[in-house]
C-alpha atoms as an extended CHARMM CRD file, in Angstrom:
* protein
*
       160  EXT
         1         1  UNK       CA             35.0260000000       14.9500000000      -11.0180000000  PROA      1               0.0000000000
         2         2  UNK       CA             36.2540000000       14.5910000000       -7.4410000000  PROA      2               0.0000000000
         3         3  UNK       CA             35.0690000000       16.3720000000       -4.6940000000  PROA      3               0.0000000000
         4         4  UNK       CA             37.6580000000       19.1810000000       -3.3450000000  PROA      4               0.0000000000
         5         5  UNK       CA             37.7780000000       21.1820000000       -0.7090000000  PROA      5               0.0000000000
         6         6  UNK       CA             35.6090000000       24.4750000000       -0.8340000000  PROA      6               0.0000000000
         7         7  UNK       CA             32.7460000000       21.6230000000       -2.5590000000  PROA      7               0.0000000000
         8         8  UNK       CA             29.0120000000       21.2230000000       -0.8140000000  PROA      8               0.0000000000
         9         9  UNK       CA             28.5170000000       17.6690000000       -0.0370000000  PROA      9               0.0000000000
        10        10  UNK       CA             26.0000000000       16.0760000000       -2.8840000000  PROA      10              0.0000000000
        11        11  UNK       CA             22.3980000000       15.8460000000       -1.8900000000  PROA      11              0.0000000000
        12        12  UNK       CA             22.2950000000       11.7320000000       -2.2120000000  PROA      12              0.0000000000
        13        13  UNK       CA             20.7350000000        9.2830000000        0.9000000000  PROA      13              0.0000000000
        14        14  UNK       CA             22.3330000000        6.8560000000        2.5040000000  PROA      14              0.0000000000
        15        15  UNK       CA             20.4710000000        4.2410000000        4.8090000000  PROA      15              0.0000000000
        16        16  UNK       CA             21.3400000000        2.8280000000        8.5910000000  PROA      16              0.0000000000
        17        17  UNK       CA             19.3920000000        0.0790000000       10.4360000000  PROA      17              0.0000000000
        18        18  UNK       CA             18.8980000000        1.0570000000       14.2570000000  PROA      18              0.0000000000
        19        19  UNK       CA             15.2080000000       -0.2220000000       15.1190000000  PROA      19              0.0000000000
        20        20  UNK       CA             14.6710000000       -0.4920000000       11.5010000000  PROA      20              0.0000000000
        21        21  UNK       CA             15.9720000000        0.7370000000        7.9830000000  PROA      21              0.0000000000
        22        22  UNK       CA             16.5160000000        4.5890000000        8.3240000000  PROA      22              0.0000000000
        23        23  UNK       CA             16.8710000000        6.7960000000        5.0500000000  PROA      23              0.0000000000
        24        24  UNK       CA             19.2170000000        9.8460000000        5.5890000000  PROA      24              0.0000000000
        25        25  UNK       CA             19.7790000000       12.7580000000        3.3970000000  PROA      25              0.0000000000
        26        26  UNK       CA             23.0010000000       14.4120000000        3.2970000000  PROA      26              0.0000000000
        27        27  UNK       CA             22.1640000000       18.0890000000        3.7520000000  PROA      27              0.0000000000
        28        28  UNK       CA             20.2000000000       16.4650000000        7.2230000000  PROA      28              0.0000000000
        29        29  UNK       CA             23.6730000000       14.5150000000        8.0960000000  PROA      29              0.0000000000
        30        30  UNK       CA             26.1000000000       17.4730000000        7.4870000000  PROA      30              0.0000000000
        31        31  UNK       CA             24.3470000000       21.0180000000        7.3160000000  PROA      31              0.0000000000
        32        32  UNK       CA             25.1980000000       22.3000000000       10.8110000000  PROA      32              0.0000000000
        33        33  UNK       CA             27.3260000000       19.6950000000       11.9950000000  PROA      33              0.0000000000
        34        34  UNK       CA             30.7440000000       19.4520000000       12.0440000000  PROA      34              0.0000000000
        35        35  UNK       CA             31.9620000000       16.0640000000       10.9470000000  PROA      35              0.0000000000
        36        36  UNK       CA             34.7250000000       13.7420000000        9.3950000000  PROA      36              0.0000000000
        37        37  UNK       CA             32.9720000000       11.6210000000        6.8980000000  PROA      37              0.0000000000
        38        38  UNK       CA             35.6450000000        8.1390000000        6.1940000000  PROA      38              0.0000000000
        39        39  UNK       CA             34.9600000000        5.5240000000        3.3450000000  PROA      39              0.0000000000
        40        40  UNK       CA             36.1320000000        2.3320000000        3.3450000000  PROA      40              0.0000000000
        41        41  UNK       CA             36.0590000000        0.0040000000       -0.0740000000  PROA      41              0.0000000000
        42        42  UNK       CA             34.1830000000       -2.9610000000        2.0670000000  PROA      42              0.0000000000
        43        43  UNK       CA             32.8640000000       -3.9320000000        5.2080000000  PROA      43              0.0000000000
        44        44  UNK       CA             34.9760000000       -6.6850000000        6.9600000000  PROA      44              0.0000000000
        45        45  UNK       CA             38.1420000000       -6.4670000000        4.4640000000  PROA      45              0.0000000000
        46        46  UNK       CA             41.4030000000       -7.0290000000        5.9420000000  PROA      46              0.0000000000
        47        47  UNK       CA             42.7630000000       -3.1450000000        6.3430000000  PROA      47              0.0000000000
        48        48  UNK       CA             39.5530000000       -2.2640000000        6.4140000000  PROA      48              0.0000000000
        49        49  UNK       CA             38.6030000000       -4.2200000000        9.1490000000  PROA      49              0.0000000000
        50        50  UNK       CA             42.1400000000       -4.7350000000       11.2830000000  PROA      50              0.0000000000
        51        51  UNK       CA             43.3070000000       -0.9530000000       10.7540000000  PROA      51              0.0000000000
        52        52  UNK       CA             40.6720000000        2.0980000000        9.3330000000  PROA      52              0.0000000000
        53        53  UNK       CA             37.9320000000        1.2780000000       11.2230000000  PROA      53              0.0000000000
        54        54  UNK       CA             39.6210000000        0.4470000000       14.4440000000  PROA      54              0.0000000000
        55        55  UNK       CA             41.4000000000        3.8040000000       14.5810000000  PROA      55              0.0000000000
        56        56  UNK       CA             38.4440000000        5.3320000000       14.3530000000  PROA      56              0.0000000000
        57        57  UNK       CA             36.4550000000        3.5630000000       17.0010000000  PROA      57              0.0000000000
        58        58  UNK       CA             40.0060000000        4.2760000000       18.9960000000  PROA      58              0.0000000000
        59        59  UNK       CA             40.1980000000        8.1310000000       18.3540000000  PROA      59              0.0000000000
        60        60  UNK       CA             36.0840000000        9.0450000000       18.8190000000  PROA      60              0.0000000000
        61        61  UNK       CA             36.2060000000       10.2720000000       22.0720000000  PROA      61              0.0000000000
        62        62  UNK       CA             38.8040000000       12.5990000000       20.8470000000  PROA      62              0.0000000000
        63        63  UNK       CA             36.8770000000       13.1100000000       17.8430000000  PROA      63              0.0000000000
        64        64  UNK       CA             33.7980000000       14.1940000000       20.0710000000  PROA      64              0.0000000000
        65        65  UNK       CA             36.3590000000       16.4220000000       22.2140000000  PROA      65              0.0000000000
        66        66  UNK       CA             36.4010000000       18.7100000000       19.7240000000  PROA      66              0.0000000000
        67        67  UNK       CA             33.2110000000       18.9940000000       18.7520000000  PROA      67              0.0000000000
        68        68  UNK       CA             33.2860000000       16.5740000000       15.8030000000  PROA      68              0.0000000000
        69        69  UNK       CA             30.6990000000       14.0020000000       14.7080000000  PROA      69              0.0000000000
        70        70  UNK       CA             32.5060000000       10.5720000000       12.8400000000  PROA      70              0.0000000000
        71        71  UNK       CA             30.4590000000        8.6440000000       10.3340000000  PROA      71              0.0000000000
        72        72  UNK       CA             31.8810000000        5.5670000000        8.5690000000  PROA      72              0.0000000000
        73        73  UNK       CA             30.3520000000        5.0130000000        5.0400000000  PROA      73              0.0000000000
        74        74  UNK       CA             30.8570000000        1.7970000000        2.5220000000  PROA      74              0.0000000000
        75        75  UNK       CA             29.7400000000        0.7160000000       -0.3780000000  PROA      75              0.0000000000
        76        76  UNK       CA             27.6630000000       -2.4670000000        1.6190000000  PROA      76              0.0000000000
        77        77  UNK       CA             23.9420000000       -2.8600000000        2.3740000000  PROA      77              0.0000000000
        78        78  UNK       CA             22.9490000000       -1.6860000000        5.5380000000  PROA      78              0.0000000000
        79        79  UNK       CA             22.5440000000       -5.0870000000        6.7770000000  PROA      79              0.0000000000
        80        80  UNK       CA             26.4620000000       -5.9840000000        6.4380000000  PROA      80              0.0000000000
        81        81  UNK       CA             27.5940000000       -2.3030000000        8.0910000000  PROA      81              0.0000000000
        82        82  UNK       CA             25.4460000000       -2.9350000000       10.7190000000  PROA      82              0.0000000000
        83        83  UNK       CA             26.9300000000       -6.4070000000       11.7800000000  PROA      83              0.0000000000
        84        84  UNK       CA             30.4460000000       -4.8180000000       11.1540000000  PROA      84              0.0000000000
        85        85  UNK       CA             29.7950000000       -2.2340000000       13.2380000000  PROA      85              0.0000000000
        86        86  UNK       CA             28.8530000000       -5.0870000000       16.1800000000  PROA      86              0.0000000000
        87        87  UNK       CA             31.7240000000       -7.0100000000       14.9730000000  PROA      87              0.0000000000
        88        88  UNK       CA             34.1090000000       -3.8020000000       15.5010000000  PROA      88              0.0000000000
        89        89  UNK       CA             32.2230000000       -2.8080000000       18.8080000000  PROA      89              0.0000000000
        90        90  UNK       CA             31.4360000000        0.8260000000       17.4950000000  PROA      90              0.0000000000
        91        91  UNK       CA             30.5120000000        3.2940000000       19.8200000000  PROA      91              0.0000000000
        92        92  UNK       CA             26.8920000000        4.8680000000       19.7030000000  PROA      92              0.0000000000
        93        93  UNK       CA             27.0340000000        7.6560000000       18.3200000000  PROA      93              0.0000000000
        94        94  UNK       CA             30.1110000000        6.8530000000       15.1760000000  PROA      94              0.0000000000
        95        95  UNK       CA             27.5570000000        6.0530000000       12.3370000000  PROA      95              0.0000000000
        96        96  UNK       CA             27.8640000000        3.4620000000        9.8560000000  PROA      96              0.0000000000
        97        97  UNK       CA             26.0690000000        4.7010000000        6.4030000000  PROA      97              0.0000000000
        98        98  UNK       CA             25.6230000000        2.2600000000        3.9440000000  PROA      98              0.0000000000
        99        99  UNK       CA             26.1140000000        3.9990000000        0.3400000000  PROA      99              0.0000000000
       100       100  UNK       CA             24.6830000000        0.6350000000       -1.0210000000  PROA      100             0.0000000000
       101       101  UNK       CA             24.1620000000        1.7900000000       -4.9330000000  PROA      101             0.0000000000
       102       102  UNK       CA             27.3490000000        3.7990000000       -4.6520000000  PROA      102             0.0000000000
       103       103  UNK       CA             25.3140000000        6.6820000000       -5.0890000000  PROA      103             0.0000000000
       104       104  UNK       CA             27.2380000000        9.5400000000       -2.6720000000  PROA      104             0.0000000000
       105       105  UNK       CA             30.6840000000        7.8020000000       -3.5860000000  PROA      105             0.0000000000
       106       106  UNK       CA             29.9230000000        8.5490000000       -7.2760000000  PROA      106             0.0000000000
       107       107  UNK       CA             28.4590000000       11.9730000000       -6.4470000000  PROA      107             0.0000000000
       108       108  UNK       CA             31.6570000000       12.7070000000       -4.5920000000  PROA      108             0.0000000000
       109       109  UNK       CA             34.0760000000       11.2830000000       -7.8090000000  PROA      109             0.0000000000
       110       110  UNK       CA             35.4780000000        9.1510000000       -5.3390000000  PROA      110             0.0000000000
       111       111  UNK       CA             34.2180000000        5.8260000000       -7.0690000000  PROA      111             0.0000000000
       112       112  UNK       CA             36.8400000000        2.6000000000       -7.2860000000  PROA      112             0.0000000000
       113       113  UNK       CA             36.2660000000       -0.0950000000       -9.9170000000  PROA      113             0.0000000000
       114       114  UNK       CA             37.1230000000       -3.3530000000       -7.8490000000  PROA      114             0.0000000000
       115       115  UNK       CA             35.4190000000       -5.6100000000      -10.7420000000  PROA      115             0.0000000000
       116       116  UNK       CA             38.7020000000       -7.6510000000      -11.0080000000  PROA      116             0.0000000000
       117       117  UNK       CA             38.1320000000       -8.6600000000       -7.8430000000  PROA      117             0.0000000000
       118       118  UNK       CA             34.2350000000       -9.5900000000       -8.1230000000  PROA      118             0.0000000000
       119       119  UNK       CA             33.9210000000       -6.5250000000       -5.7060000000  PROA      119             0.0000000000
       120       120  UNK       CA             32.4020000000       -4.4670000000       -8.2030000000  PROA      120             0.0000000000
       121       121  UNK       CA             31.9930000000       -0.6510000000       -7.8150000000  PROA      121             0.0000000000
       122       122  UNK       CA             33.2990000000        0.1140000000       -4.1130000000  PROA      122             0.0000000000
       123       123  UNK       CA             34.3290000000        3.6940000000       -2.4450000000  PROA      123             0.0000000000
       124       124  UNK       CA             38.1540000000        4.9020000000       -2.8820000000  PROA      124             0.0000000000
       125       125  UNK       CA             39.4520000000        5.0470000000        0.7490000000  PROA      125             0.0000000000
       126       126  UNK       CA             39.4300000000        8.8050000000        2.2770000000  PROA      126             0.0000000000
       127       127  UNK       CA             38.7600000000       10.8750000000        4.5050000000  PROA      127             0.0000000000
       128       128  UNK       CA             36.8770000000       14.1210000000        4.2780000000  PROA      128             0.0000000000
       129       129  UNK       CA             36.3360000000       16.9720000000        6.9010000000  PROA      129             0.0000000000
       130       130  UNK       CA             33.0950000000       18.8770000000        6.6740000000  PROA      130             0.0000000000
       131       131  UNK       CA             31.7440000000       21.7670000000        8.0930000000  PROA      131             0.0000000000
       132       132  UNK       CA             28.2940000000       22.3880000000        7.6830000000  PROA      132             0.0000000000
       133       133  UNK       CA             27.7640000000       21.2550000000        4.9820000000  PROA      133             0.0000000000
       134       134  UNK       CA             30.8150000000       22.3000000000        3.0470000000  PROA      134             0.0000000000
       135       135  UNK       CA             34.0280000000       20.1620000000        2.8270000000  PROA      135             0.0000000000
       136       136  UNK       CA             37.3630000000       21.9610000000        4.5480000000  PROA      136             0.0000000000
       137       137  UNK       CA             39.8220000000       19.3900000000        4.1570000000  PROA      137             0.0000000000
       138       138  UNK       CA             39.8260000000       15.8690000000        2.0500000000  PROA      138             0.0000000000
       139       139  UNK       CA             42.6320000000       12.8940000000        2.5780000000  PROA      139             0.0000000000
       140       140  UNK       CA             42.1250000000       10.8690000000       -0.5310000000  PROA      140             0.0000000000
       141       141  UNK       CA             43.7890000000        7.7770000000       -0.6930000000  PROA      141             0.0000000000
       142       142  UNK       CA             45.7810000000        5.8310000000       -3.9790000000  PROA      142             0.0000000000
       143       143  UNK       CA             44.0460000000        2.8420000000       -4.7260000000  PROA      143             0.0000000000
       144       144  UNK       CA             46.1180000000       -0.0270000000       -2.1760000000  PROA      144             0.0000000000
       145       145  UNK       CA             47.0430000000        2.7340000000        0.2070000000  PROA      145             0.0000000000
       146       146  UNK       CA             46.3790000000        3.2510000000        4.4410000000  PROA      146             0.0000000000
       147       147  UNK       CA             47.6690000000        6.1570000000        5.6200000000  PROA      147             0.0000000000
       148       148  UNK       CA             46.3820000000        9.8810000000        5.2150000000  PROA      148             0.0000000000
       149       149  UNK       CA             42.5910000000        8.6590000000        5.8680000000  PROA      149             0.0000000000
       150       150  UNK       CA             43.6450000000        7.2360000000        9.2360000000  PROA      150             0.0000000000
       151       151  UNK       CA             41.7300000000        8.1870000000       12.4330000000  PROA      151             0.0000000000
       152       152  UNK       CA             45.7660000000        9.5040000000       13.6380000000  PROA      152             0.0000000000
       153       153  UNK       CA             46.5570000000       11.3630000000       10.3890000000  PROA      153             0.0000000000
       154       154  UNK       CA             42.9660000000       13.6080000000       10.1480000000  PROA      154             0.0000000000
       155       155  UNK       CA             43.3580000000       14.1340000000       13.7520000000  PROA      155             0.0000000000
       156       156  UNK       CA             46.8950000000       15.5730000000       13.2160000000  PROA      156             0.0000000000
       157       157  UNK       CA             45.8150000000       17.6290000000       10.4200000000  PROA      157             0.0000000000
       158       158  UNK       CA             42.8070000000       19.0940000000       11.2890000000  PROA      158             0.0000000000
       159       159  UNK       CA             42.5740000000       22.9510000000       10.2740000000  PROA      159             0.0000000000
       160       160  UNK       CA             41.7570000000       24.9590000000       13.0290000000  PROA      160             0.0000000000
């Protein structure tokens, strides 16, 4: 079942490398936070790559402006989002979760079978807006789409 809006985020970890592996829990990532959580189906694909994550590296300062944390999430080790994120010269501060066993992007319903394309079990592309813990508005892409998850689109149609 897909998440909707009004829905908790699951309780699931993800992991990040910094000075070493990190585990982090949802509830720790979201409860009291206000964020926009965006998926992409792979590290380094081609819209992934010269279009989602761009616009979000573009639009964090105005993400920040407003109070707003930005994580990036895919369904790649933690090895591969970290040189992605070097590749794509992320800010500090934008994190780059690795939902390696596809473990939140199930919880969430928002799974993608890409097995035709040897990718295997990879993240729908979205966009969710969370407010402590509880999502308040969700931009779910069709499978081959780019454009209500994009950094200009959520930005647009934040709720207030």
């Amino acid at each position: 079942m897909t998440i909707h809006v009004g829905d908790r985020i699951p309780e699931v970890t993800l992991k990040r490398i910094r000075e070493g592996i990190e585990t982090l829990d949802t509830h720790a990532l979201f409860d009291g936070r206000k964020v926009v959580l965006f998926a992409v189906p792979g590290a380094f694909t081609p819209t992934c790559s010269a279009r989602h994550l761009p616009g979000y590296v573009e639009s964090f300062d105005a993400f920040r402006k407003r109070g707003i944390d930005v994580y990036c999430m895919a369904v790649n080790d933690p090895f591969v989002m970290k040189a992605w994120a070097t590749d794509q010269h992320v800010p500090d501060g934008l994190l780059m979760l690795s939902d390696g066993n596809a473990e939140l992007t199930r919880a969430l319903g928002l799974e993608l079978d890409a097995s035709a394309s040897g990718m295997g079990i990879r993240s729908r592309r979205f966009a969710l807006y969370v407010v402590d813990g509880t999502v308040r508005a969700a931009w779910i892409e069709e499978p081959g789409q780019f454009e209500v998850s994009s950094a200009k689109h959520v930005l647009e149609h934040l709720p207030t």
